[in-house]
Short mmCIF file of C-alpha atoms in Angstrom, two decimals:
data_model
loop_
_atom_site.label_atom_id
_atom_site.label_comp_id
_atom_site.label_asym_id
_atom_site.label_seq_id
_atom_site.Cartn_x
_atom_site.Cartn_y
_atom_site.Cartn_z
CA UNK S 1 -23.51 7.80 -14.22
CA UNK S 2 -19.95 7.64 -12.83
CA UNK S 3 -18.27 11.16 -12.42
CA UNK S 4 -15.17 12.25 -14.00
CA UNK S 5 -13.75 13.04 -10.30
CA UNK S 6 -14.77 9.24 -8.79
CA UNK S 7 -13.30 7.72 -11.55
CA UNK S 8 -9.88 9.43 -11.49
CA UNK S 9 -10.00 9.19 -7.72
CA UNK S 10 -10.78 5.43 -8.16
CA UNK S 11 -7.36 5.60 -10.55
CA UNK S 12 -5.16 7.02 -7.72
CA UNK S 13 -6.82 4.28 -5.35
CA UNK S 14 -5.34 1.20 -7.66
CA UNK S 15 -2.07 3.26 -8.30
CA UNK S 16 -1.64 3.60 -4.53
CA UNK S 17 -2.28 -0.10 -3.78
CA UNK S 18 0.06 -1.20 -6.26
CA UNK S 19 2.57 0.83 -4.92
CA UNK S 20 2.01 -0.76 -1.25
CA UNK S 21 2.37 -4.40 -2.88
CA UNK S 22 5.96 -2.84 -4.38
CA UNK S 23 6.63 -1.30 -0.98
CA UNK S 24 6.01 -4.16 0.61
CA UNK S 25 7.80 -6.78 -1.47
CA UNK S 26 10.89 -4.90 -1.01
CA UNK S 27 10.36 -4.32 2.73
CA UNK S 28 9.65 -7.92 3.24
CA UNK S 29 13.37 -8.64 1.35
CA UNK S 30 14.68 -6.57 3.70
CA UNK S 31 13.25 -7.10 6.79
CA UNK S 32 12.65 -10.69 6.10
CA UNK S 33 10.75 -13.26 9.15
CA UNK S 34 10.10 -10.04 11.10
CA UNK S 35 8.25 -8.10 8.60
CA UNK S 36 4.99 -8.10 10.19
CA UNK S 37 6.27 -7.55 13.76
CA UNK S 38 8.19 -4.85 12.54
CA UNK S 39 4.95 -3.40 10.67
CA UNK S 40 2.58 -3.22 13.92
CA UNK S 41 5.14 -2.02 16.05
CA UNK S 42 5.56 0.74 13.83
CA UNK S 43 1.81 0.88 12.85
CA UNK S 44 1.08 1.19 17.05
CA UNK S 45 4.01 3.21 17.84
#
């Protein structure tokens, strides 16, 4: 049996993704063709 903790820890998980896709959508729009380039040299930095 699933726990009450797992499963709203499971909720957060799906929140937080869909929040990335959001994020990401509007820093796409903004950063346009260099998007990714942009994200690893952050994500390495």
């Amino acid at each position: 049996m699933i726990n009450k903790e797992a499963i709203e820890l499971a909720k957060k998980i799906v929140e937080i993704d869909l929040l990335r896709d959001e994020i990401w959508e509007n820093f796409a729009a903004v950063a346009g063709d260099n998007a990714h380039d942009i994200l690893r040299i952050i994500q390495n930095s």
